[in-house]
mmCIF file of C-alpha atoms in Angstrom:
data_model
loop_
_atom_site.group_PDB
_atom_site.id
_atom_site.type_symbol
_atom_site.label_atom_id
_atom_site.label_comp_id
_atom_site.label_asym_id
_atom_site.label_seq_id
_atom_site.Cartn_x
_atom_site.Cartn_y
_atom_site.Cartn_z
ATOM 1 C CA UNK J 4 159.749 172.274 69.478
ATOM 2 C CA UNK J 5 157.005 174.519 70.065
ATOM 3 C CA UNK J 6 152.603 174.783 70.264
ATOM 4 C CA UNK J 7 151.825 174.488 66.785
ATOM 5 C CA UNK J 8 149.828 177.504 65.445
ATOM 6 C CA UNK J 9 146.501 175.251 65.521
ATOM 7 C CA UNK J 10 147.403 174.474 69.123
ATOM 8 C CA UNK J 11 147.632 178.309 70.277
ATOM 9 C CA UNK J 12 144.833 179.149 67.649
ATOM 10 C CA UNK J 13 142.660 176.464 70.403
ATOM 11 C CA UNK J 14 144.211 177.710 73.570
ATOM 12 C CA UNK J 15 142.942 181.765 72.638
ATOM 13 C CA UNK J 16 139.550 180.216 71.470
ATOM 14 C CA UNK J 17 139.297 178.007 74.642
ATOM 15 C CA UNK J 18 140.708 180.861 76.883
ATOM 16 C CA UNK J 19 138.078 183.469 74.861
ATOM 17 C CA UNK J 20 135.214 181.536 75.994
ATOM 18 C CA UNK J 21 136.339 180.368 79.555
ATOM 19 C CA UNK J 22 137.217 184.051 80.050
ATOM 20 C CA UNK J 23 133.268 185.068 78.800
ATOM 21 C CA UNK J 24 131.788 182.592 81.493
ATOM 22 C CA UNK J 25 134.272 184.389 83.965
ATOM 23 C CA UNK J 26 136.937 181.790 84.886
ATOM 24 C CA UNK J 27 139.251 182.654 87.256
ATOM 25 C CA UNK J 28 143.066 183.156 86.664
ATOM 26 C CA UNK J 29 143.240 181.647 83.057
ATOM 27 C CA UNK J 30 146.652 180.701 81.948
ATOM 28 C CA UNK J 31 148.306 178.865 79.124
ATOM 29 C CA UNK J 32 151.689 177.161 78.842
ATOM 30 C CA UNK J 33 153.683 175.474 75.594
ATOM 31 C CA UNK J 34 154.431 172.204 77.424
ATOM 32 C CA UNK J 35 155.396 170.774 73.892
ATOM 33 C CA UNK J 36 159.277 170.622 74.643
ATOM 34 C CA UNK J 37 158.637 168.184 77.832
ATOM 35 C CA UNK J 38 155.686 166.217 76.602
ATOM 36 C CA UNK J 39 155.025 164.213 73.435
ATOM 37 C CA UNK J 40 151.335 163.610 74.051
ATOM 38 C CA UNK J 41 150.266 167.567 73.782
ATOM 39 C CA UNK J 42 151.205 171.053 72.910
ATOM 40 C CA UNK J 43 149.887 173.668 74.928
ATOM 41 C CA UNK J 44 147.539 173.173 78.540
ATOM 42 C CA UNK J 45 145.015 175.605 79.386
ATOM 43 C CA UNK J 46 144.108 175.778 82.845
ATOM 44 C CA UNK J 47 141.249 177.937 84.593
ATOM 45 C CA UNK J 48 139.382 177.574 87.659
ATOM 46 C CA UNK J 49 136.126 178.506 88.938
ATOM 47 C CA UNK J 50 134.463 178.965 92.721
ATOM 48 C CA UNK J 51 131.675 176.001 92.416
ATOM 49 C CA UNK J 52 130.718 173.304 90.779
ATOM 50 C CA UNK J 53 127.798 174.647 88.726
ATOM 51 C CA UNK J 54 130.257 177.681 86.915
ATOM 52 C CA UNK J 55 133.387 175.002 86.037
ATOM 53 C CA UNK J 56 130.680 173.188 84.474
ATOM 54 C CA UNK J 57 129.479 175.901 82.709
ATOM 55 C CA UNK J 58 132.729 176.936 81.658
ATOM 56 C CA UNK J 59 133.678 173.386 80.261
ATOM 57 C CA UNK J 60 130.326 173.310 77.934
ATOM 58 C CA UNK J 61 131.452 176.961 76.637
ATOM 59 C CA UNK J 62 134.641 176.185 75.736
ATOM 60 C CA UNK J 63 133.321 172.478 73.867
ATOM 61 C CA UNK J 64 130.931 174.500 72.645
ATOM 62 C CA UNK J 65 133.000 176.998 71.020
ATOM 63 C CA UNK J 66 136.264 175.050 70.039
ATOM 64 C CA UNK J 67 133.426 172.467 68.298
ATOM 65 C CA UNK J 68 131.481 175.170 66.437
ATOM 66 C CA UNK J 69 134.443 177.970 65.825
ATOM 67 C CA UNK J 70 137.020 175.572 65.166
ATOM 68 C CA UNK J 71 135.509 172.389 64.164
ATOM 69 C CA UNK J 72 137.095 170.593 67.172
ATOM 70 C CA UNK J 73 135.893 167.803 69.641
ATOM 71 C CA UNK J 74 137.826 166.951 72.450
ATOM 72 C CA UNK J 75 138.633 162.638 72.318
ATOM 73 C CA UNK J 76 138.156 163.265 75.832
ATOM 74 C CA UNK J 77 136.166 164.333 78.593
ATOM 75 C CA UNK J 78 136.447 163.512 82.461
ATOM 76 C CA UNK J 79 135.854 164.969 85.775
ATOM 77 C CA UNK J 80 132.183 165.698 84.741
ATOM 78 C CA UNK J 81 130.541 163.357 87.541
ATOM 79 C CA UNK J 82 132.259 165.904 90.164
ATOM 80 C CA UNK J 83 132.597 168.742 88.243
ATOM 81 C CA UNK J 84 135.110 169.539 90.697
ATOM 82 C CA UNK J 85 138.342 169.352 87.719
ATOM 83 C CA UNK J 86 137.470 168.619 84.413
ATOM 84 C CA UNK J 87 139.725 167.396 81.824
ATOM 85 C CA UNK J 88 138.725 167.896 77.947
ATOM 86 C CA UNK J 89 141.675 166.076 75.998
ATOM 87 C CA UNK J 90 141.879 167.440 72.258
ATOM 88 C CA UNK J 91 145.281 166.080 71.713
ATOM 89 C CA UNK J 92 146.546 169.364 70.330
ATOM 90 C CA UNK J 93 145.693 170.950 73.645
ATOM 91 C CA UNK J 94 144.385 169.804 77.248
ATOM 92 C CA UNK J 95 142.183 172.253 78.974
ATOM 93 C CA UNK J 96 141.706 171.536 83.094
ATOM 94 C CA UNK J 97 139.212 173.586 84.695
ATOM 95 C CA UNK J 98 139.211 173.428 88.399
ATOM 96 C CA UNK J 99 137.224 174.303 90.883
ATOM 97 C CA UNK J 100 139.322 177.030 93.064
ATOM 98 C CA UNK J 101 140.207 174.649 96.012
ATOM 99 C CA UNK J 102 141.308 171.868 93.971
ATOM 100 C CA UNK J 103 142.997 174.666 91.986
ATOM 101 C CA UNK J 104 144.711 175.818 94.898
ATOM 102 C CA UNK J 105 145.890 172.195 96.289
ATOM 103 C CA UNK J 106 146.802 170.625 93.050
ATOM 104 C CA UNK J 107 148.790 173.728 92.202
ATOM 105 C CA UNK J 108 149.222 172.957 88.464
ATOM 106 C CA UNK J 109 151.211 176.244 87.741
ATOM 107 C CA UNK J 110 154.261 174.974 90.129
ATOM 108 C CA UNK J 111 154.663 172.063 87.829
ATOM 109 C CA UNK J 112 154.710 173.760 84.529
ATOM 110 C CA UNK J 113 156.055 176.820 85.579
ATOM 111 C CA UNK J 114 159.293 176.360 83.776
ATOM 112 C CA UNK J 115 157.165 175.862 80.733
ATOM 113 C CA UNK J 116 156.997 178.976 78.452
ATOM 114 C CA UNK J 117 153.609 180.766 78.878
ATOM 115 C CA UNK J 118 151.487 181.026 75.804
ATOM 116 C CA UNK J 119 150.181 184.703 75.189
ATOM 117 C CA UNK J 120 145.968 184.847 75.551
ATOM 118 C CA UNK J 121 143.441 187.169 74.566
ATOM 119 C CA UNK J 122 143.008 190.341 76.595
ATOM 120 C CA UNK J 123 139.804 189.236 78.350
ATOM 121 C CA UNK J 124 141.658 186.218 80.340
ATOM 122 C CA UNK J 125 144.882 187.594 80.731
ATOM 123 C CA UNK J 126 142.099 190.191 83.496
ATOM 124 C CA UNK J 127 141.012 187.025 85.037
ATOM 125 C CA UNK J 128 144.714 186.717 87.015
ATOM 126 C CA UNK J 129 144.033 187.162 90.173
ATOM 127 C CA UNK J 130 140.412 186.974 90.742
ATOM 128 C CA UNK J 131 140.005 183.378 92.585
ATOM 129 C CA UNK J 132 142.457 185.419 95.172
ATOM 130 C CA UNK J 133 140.017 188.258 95.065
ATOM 131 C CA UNK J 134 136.883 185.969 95.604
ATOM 132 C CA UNK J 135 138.607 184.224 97.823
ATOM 133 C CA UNK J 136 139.080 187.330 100.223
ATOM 134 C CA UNK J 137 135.260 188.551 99.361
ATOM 135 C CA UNK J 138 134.257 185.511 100.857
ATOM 136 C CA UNK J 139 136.197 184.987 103.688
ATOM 137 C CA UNK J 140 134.985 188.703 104.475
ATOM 138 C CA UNK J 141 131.496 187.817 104.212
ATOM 139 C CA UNK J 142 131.671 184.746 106.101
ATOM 140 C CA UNK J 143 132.943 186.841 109.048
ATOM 141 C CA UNK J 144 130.618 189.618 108.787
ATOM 142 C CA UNK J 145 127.801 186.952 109.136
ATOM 143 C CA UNK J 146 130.060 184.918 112.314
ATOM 144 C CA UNK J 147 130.191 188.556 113.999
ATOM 145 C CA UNK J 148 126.651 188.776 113.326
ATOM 146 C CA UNK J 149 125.866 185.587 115.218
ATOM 147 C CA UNK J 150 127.344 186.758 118.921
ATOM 148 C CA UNK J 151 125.218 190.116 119.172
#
């Protein structure tokens, strides 16, 4: 079995607009072959709070008005830390990078076919890494700055 073509037609729409409020390291996979309950997962992760939330409204926003689609559910919004929007067809988790990072969603799924995605998040790979290193950068240039 494989996505159905509405499932990877909400993936690229999801992945569109999580890629246009710059998520980090967008991926898809066709998880349809080990799991009855959905096609395809999107996942995508952000460095705060504020910007994963931002990124979940997009993407609800879009797959609703675009699409016509709703998700039956949303959680993780308290936190905003890893949300969840459950459409059936597809599950999109947005994470913020640390959670990202320790949950390490792609080592579970990674012998899941990846679903191809629109140009614009297939460039997101490997910015949380790159953030990641821009801060750790700054956050040392403003230690050093403490001893003189």
């Amino acid at each position: 079995m494989t996505a159905t073509d509405r499932s990877i037609e909400l993936i690229n729409a999801a992945a569109q607009a999580a890629a246009d409020k710059l998520a980090h390291d967008i991926i898809a996979y066709d998880v349809s072959d080990v799991l009855s309950i959905t096609d395809a997962f999107l996942l995508a992760s952000a460095p705060n709070d504020r910007q994963v939330k931002s990124i979940v409204d997009e993407i609800e926003e879009r797959l609703n008005k675009d699409l016509g689609a709703k998700p039956v559910r949303r959680e993780g919004d308290r936190e905003a830390r890893w949300v969840l929007l459950d459409y059936v067809d597809i599950v999109v988790h947005v994470q913020h990078s640390e959670e990202r990072v320790f949950y390490a969603l792609e080592r579970l799924w990674k012998d899941c076919p990846e679903l191809e995605l629109p140009a614009d998040a297939k460039e997101t790979r490997g910015k949380g890494e790159e953030h990641a290193k821009l801060q750790a950068a700054e956050e040392a240039t403003e230690t050093d700055g403490d001893w003189r």
